[in-house]
XYZ file of C-alpha atoms in Angstrom:
459
model
C -10.685 9.883 7.995
C -11.262 6.271 7.159
C -14.930 5.378 7.255
C -15.794 3.272 10.265
C -17.152 0.419 8.240
C -13.699 0.212 6.555
C -11.455 0.602 9.485
C -11.323 -2.981 10.964
C -10.788 -6.267 9.335
C -10.694 -9.810 10.823
C -7.675 -11.305 9.083
C -7.651 -14.619 11.227
C -10.157 -16.192 13.556
C -9.984 -19.640 15.298
C -11.738 -21.517 17.972
C -9.916 -23.192 20.831
C -11.004 -25.708 23.481
C -10.602 -24.585 27.088
C -9.801 -28.286 27.656
C -7.973 -29.577 24.508
C -8.807 -32.939 23.079
C -7.575 -35.012 20.068
C -11.036 -35.123 18.644
C -11.759 -31.517 18.621
C -14.691 -29.599 20.135
C -18.128 -31.228 20.470
C -21.442 -29.505 21.084
C -21.479 -28.260 24.736
C -17.720 -27.987 25.129
C -16.333 -24.561 26.196
C -14.472 -22.804 23.446
C -12.733 -19.312 23.183
C -12.509 -17.377 19.923
C -9.049 -15.895 19.032
C -9.306 -13.105 16.282
C -6.534 -11.141 14.866
C -7.966 -7.770 13.842
C -6.274 -5.243 11.432
C -7.056 -1.684 12.503
C -6.287 0.122 9.218
C -6.291 3.539 10.894
C -3.179 2.525 12.947
C -2.022 -0.094 10.609
C -1.840 -2.233 13.666
C -2.997 -5.865 14.368
C -4.622 -6.674 17.767
C -5.478 -10.047 18.931
C -8.819 -10.311 20.738
C -9.697 -13.419 22.812
C -13.311 -13.716 23.814
C -14.680 -15.233 27.063
C -15.562 -19.076 26.899
C -18.815 -19.932 25.139
C -20.539 -23.248 24.482
C -19.428 -24.727 21.193
C -21.887 -25.271 18.385
C -21.481 -25.806 14.629
C -23.554 -22.645 13.926
C -21.059 -20.645 16.118
C -18.044 -22.212 14.161
C -19.669 -21.289 10.915
C -20.322 -17.698 12.210
C -16.659 -17.420 13.333
C -15.474 -18.499 9.909
C -17.663 -15.871 8.281
C -16.258 -13.099 10.395
C -13.352 -12.650 7.922
C -15.873 -11.304 5.428
C -17.931 -8.805 7.413
C -17.267 -5.408 8.840
C -19.720 -6.051 11.681
C -18.169 -9.188 13.041
C -18.572 -9.893 16.844
C -14.820 -9.539 17.529
C -14.881 -6.116 15.777
C -17.914 -4.866 17.760
C -16.116 -5.929 20.994
C -12.918 -4.217 19.856
C -14.668 -0.926 19.031
C -15.715 -0.696 22.615
C -12.070 -0.325 23.756
C -10.493 1.282 20.828
C -10.198 4.652 22.433
C -8.275 3.095 25.337
C -5.965 1.155 22.930
C -5.310 4.208 20.874
C -3.462 5.612 23.828
C -1.556 2.372 24.311
C 0.073 1.570 20.928
C 2.245 -1.006 22.445
C -0.659 -3.329 23.293
C -1.065 -6.190 20.808
C -3.519 -8.605 22.566
C -6.487 -8.323 24.950
C -8.530 -10.949 26.556
C -12.264 -10.217 27.433
C -14.644 -11.418 30.096
C -18.287 -12.551 29.814
C -19.424 -8.907 29.697
C -16.963 -7.980 26.910
C -14.837 -5.853 29.250
C -10.954 -6.167 29.232
C -9.692 -8.930 31.504
C -6.043 -8.617 30.530
C -3.658 -7.013 27.997
C -0.286 -7.856 26.597
C 2.523 -6.023 24.879
C 4.493 -9.143 23.897
C 4.286 -9.330 20.079
C 6.375 -12.429 19.807
C 4.165 -14.603 21.980
C 0.884 -13.011 21.149
C 1.126 -11.686 17.733
C 3.968 -12.604 15.368
C 4.383 -10.210 12.573
C 2.749 -11.347 9.332
C 5.193 -12.518 6.654
C 4.009 -10.239 3.952
C 5.317 -10.798 0.437
C 6.296 -7.727 -1.533
C 7.620 -7.849 -5.076
C 11.145 -6.790 -5.713
C 11.473 -3.740 -7.969
C 13.583 -5.636 -10.410
C 10.720 -8.107 -10.862
C 8.396 -5.401 -12.249
C 7.995 -3.627 -15.496
C 9.892 -0.180 -15.758
C 8.213 2.337 -13.376
C 9.175 5.574 -11.667
C 9.931 5.119 -7.946
C 9.646 7.037 -4.675
C 10.727 6.061 -1.173
C 7.877 5.659 1.297
C 9.809 8.172 3.591
C 9.376 10.815 0.843
C 5.527 10.795 1.205
C 3.838 13.095 3.829
C 0.435 11.830 4.990
C -2.331 14.514 4.620
C -5.341 12.390 5.250
C -6.665 8.679 5.557
C -9.388 8.307 3.125
C -10.114 4.601 2.859
C -8.938 1.300 4.277
C -5.466 1.217 2.716
C -5.583 4.605 0.800
C -4.027 7.861 2.011
C -3.898 11.213 0.511
C -0.083 12.156 0.510
C 2.229 14.866 -0.946
C 5.687 14.363 -2.180
C 8.576 15.794 -0.099
C 11.142 16.098 -3.075
C 11.872 15.078 -6.616
C 9.960 16.146 -9.703
C 6.615 15.729 -7.941
C 7.603 17.792 -4.975
C 4.608 19.542 -3.316
C 2.052 17.566 -5.604
C -0.630 15.477 -4.040
C -1.388 11.797 -4.847
C -3.157 8.738 -3.542
C -0.886 6.271 -1.731
C -2.247 2.702 -1.902
C -0.240 0.553 0.655
C 0.481 -3.076 0.453
C -0.691 -3.489 3.971
C -2.960 -6.541 2.850
C -1.841 -9.259 0.485
C -4.559 -8.426 -2.074
C -2.577 -5.556 -3.324
C -0.071 -7.850 -4.940
C -2.429 -8.413 -7.865
C -3.598 -4.793 -7.943
C 0.052 -3.612 -8.470
C 1.071 -6.374 -11.002
C -1.889 -5.981 -13.191
C -2.079 -2.266 -13.275
C 1.568 -1.782 -14.128
C 1.274 -4.291 -17.130
C -1.839 -2.854 -18.568
C -1.121 -0.603 -21.631
C -2.311 3.066 -21.516
C -5.911 3.253 -21.939
C -8.373 6.337 -21.662
C -10.553 4.825 -19.051
C -7.980 3.255 -16.697
C -5.940 5.107 -14.174
C -2.287 4.428 -14.382
C 0.220 4.196 -11.537
C 2.427 7.203 -11.131
C 5.177 5.848 -8.774
C 5.983 2.491 -7.208
C 6.721 3.121 -3.495
C 9.848 1.467 -2.105
C 10.595 0.677 1.477
C 13.278 3.078 2.907
C 15.578 0.323 4.499
C 17.053 -1.296 1.504
C 15.103 0.465 -1.269
C 14.380 -2.680 -3.164
C 10.968 -3.955 -2.079
C 7.779 -2.313 -3.650
C 5.302 -1.821 -0.714
C 2.634 0.143 -2.590
C 2.076 2.590 -5.299
C 0.736 6.127 -5.929
C -1.928 7.432 -8.397
C -3.211 10.782 -9.502
C -5.802 12.350 -7.218
C -9.297 12.312 -8.877
C -11.548 14.875 -7.046
C -15.082 14.282 -5.983
C -14.809 10.522 -4.992
C -16.174 7.527 -6.676
C -19.756 7.085 -8.246
C -21.162 6.303 -4.751
C -20.244 9.669 -3.324
C -22.729 12.150 -2.500
C -21.146 14.615 -5.068
C -21.843 12.128 -7.932
C -25.256 11.038 -6.624
C -26.389 14.663 -6.875
C -25.451 14.823 -10.620
C -27.264 13.053 -13.500
C -25.607 9.721 -14.491
C -24.595 9.754 -18.139
C -25.281 7.218 -20.697
C -21.888 7.794 -22.076
C -20.244 6.541 -18.918
C -22.160 3.244 -19.199
C -21.005 2.956 -22.814
C -17.370 3.730 -21.613
C -17.373 1.063 -19.077
C -18.817 -1.496 -21.438
C -16.079 -0.684 -24.009
C -13.492 -0.805 -21.295
C -14.625 -4.277 -20.135
C -14.478 -5.334 -23.768
C -10.850 -4.114 -24.105
C -9.833 -5.811 -20.718
C -11.450 -9.203 -21.552
C -10.987 -9.395 -25.305
C -7.894 -7.364 -26.046
C -5.722 -7.755 -22.886
C -7.146 -11.074 -21.490
C -7.873 -9.587 -18.045
C -10.969 -10.026 -15.963
C -11.478 -7.184 -13.330
C -13.895 -9.205 -11.160
C -14.918 -6.256 -8.864
C -16.883 -3.888 -11.158
C -18.788 -1.692 -8.761
C -19.701 1.891 -8.419
C -17.092 2.325 -5.766
C -14.414 1.372 -8.259
C -15.492 3.917 -10.865
C -14.312 7.556 -10.989
C -15.123 10.490 -13.210
C -12.193 12.505 -14.419
C -13.290 16.220 -14.241
C -10.776 17.211 -16.824
C -12.122 14.980 -19.475
C -15.569 13.994 -18.090
C -14.684 10.357 -18.808
C -15.178 7.241 -16.619
C -12.135 5.720 -15.072
C -12.159 2.120 -13.829
C -9.775 1.449 -10.818
C -8.782 -1.244 -8.314
C -7.532 -4.400 -9.924
C -6.880 -6.196 -6.634
C -9.422 -8.974 -7.540
C -8.440 -9.326 -11.154
C -7.072 -12.395 -12.913
C -5.875 -13.176 -16.452
C -7.529 -15.718 -18.670
C -6.267 -19.077 -18.044
C -4.611 -18.176 -14.775
C -4.468 -21.144 -12.368
C -3.738 -18.927 -9.288
C -5.599 -15.688 -9.035
C -3.871 -14.325 -5.962
C -4.748 -14.611 -2.323
C -7.950 -12.439 -2.851
C -8.619 -13.241 -6.440
C -10.698 -15.967 -8.116
C -9.764 -18.325 -10.948
C -11.776 -17.454 -14.031
C -12.506 -19.732 -17.007
C -13.940 -18.726 -20.341
C -17.832 -19.127 -20.301
C -18.227 -18.673 -16.628
C -21.148 -16.330 -15.997
C -19.312 -14.603 -13.095
C -17.295 -12.665 -15.571
C -17.315 -8.899 -15.901
C -20.493 -8.933 -17.889
C -22.471 -9.612 -14.726
C -20.135 -6.982 -13.086
C -21.414 -4.241 -15.453
C -25.130 -5.463 -14.884
C -24.421 -5.210 -11.183
C -22.960 -1.604 -11.575
C -26.100 -0.503 -13.303
C -28.211 -1.993 -10.586
C -26.290 0.013 -8.074
C -26.654 3.256 -10.045
C -30.336 2.951 -10.841
C -31.742 1.343 -7.607
C -29.234 2.690 -4.955
C -29.906 -0.693 -3.212
C -27.375 -1.432 -0.465
C -25.097 -4.387 -0.429
C -27.688 -6.589 1.472
C -30.171 -6.313 -1.326
C -28.138 -5.505 -4.493
C -27.200 -9.132 -5.082
C -30.829 -10.265 -4.862
C -31.745 -7.761 -7.528
C -29.038 -8.843 -9.679
C -30.072 -12.500 -9.408
C -33.562 -11.507 -10.474
C -32.141 -9.678 -13.487
C -29.796 -12.545 -14.479
C -32.709 -15.020 -14.299
C -35.277 -12.812 -16.178
C -36.806 -14.562 -19.153
C -37.336 -11.476 -21.154
C -36.223 -7.882 -21.712
C -39.423 -6.618 -20.204
C -39.093 -8.858 -17.185
C -35.411 -7.774 -16.931
C -36.481 -4.120 -16.785
C -39.173 -4.736 -14.230
C -36.551 -6.042 -11.767
C -34.780 -2.653 -11.978
C -36.784 -0.030 -10.254
C -35.233 3.397 -10.430
C -34.703 5.208 -7.127
C -36.616 8.434 -6.967
C -33.663 10.577 -6.365
C -31.588 9.166 -9.205
C -31.193 11.432 -12.163
C -30.223 10.165 -15.666
C -29.254 12.384 -18.796
C -31.265 10.104 -21.061
C -34.555 8.261 -20.830
C -34.155 5.162 -18.793
C -35.249 3.061 -21.741
C -31.914 4.069 -23.509
C -29.838 2.656 -20.518
C -31.896 -0.656 -20.719
C -31.479 -0.923 -24.478
C -27.723 -0.263 -24.599
C -27.061 -2.684 -21.777
C -29.257 -5.504 -22.939
C -27.764 -5.293 -26.541
C -24.250 -5.442 -25.126
C -24.952 -8.350 -22.662
C -26.659 -10.373 -25.617
C -23.631 -9.835 -27.777
C -21.179 -10.826 -25.120
C -23.201 -13.834 -24.086
C -23.704 -15.002 -27.749
C -20.230 -16.564 -27.623
C -18.872 -14.647 -30.536
C -16.997 -12.269 -28.387
C -15.848 -14.442 -25.479
C -12.214 -15.334 -25.388
C -11.569 -19.032 -25.634
C -7.906 -19.179 -25.244
C -5.060 -16.676 -24.663
C -3.728 -17.639 -28.048
C -6.426 -15.628 -29.861
C -6.291 -12.584 -27.499
C -4.141 -9.909 -29.355
C -2.580 -8.061 -26.503
C -2.840 -10.610 -23.606
C -0.796 -9.780 -20.534
C -0.046 -11.945 -17.493
C 1.638 -11.386 -14.106
C 3.078 -13.658 -11.547
C 0.462 -15.109 -8.981
C 0.741 -14.403 -5.273
C 3.557 -16.829 -4.114
C 3.195 -18.941 -1.010
C 6.431 -17.579 0.149
C 9.136 -15.105 -0.828
C 10.357 -16.551 -4.087
C 11.495 -15.779 -7.682
C 9.053 -16.194 -10.359
C 10.532 -16.874 -13.730
C 7.778 -15.362 -15.873
C 7.940 -18.097 -18.399
C 4.930 -18.084 -20.649
C 5.057 -21.858 -21.036
C 5.501 -22.804 -17.301
C 2.040 -23.451 -15.887
C 3.256 -26.048 -13.559
C 2.396 -26.040 -9.851
C 6.149 -26.634 -8.908
C 7.526 -24.224 -6.405
C 10.037 -21.772 -7.773
C 13.486 -21.315 -6.332
C 13.496 -19.478 -3.068
C 14.723 -15.940 -2.867
C 15.605 -13.735 -0.013
C 12.729 -12.149 1.719
C 14.204 -8.596 1.971
C 13.727 -6.426 5.181
C 10.691 -6.622 7.228
C 8.597 -3.455 6.631
C 6.921 -1.781 9.811
C 3.561 -0.221 9.266
C 2.136 0.921 12.583
C 1.313 4.644 12.902
C -0.499 6.847 15.400
C -4.222 6.634 15.511
C -5.827 9.541 13.619
C -7.216 10.949 16.948
C -3.634 11.029 18.253
C -1.694 12.555 15.477
C 0.409 15.642 16.458
C -0.838 18.085 13.663
C 2.115 20.438 14.522
C 4.588 17.709 13.175
C 4.943 16.178 9.674
C 3.830 12.514 9.608
C 5.388 10.468 6.927
C 3.891 7.380 5.145
C 6.279 5.299 7.136
C 4.119 5.945 10.232
C 6.800 8.031 11.860
C 7.285 11.754 12.184
C 9.727 13.542 9.968
C 11.798 14.642 12.919
C 11.885 11.172 14.287
C 13.154 9.740 11.003
C 15.825 12.439 10.709
C 16.996 11.815 14.177
C 17.322 8.085 13.530
C 19.189 8.704 10.192
C 21.618 11.067 11.999
C 22.199 8.531 14.734
C 22.871 5.802 12.099
C 25.331 8.001 10.285
C 27.122 8.913 13.383
C 27.431 5.307 14.466
C 28.774 4.348 10.940
C 31.389 7.191 11.177
C 32.543 5.935 14.715
C 32.791 2.383 13.531
C 34.642 3.218 10.297
C 34.514 1.379 6.998
C 33.964 -2.377 7.136
C 36.688 -4.891 6.187
C 36.481 -8.517 5.174
C-alpha cells in the first residue's frame, strides 16, 4: 500500500477573488483557494475549493508552497473525506464550507477538471528497448507514489514480477530518457521493459525494472543491518562515472534512492527523474539546470546521503546538518557536525567513513576532476528535454536553440484512474490499466464484434 505521506500531491493551486477585480486581491478581500490534488492511490485528480478567507500575502505564499509539501492544507481537508470519495469515483470536484465539510460535489470533468495534457515519448523516439503493453501487466501491490509491484501476463517474462513505474507525473520523462541512454553499469539498475499504452501501442507511458527485495536504505530491514564502507565507496565511484564519464548529474542522491542487490551485495543507484546532462539548458519539468562548478552537484548529494545514514535525521533537520557540514572550516569541525545515531551500526570504525568521504570531496572540489565542457567527457550522453507540447525532437547535438520544434501528433489520451486500494475486488485480476481483466476482455470482444458488423473500411 502507498505510504500516506506519498499518496497525495497538490499539482496546481490558485487563489480567486469572490468579487473579481482588475487589480487582483488586496489585504482584507475574500478569496477562495482552488487546488487540484492528485490521489496516487486512485490515480485520480480531485479539485478542492475551500471556503472564502481573508486575503494576505502570507496566505498567498503558503498556497504557492503547497505544491511541495505532503501536509498542505488542501490535502488535510481532502483526507477527511477520502473514504466517501473512494466510494464515488465519478466525483472530480468538491467545495468545502467554513468547517471543512463538503458543501457540494461535481462529476463534470470538462467543466471542473479538464484532463491534463501529458506528454509521453513515442517509442520510435527512444533507443532500442524491449516493450510490453500496459494491459499485459497485473497489479499485485501499490508500493510507492507511482510505483506498483506487477507480474507479466504473457511473453518471455510471463509469471515474473517487476516494478512498474508509471508516467503519471511529468517528472518521469527525464527518468525514462536518462536511464535508457546510460550504458550498462554495475551500480545502476537498468530498465527491463518500456510500457506502451494499449490503444495504439506507440506511446511509452512508463517502464518496468527488476524487483530488488528489502526496500531502499531507509527501510527497517536495512536500518537493522550494519552499513558497509564498500557501499559508500561504490556510491562515490558511481557518481564519478555519472559526472565525469557520462556527463550526467543525478541531483537526487538520497538513501531512498539507493538499494542493495542481495545477489551481489552491491549498492544500486536508482531514480533519475531529477537528473540533467552537463550543459543542458532545459532540465525537464522537475529537473534543474546544472553548470560546472556549482556546489549543488552530486558531491553534496553524497554528503547528504552519509548525513542521512549516520544521523538518521528527518527531512526537517537533515538539510541544516548538511549546511553545517558544507560550511565547516576543518575536517575536525566537519566530523563534529555529524553525530552518529545510537542505533546505527557500521562495519568499520566511523573515522574510516569520514576519511574516505573527506578525501573524495576534496579531490572533486579541487577542480581537477570537474567536467568543464561536454567536449572532454568521454562517453557523454544527452536526451531531449521535456517539451512544452507534443512535438518532435530532432536530437541534433549542435542544436541548442530555444526555437520550438515542429509539432507532432499527440497520440491517444491515456486513462489512468483505478479503484481505491480499499475498494479493489481481490477475486478479480486488476491490470495496470486500472481496469479488471474481465472488463478489458469484454471491451475487446465488443470492439471486435462491432468491427465485423461494420466490415472493412473503404476510401
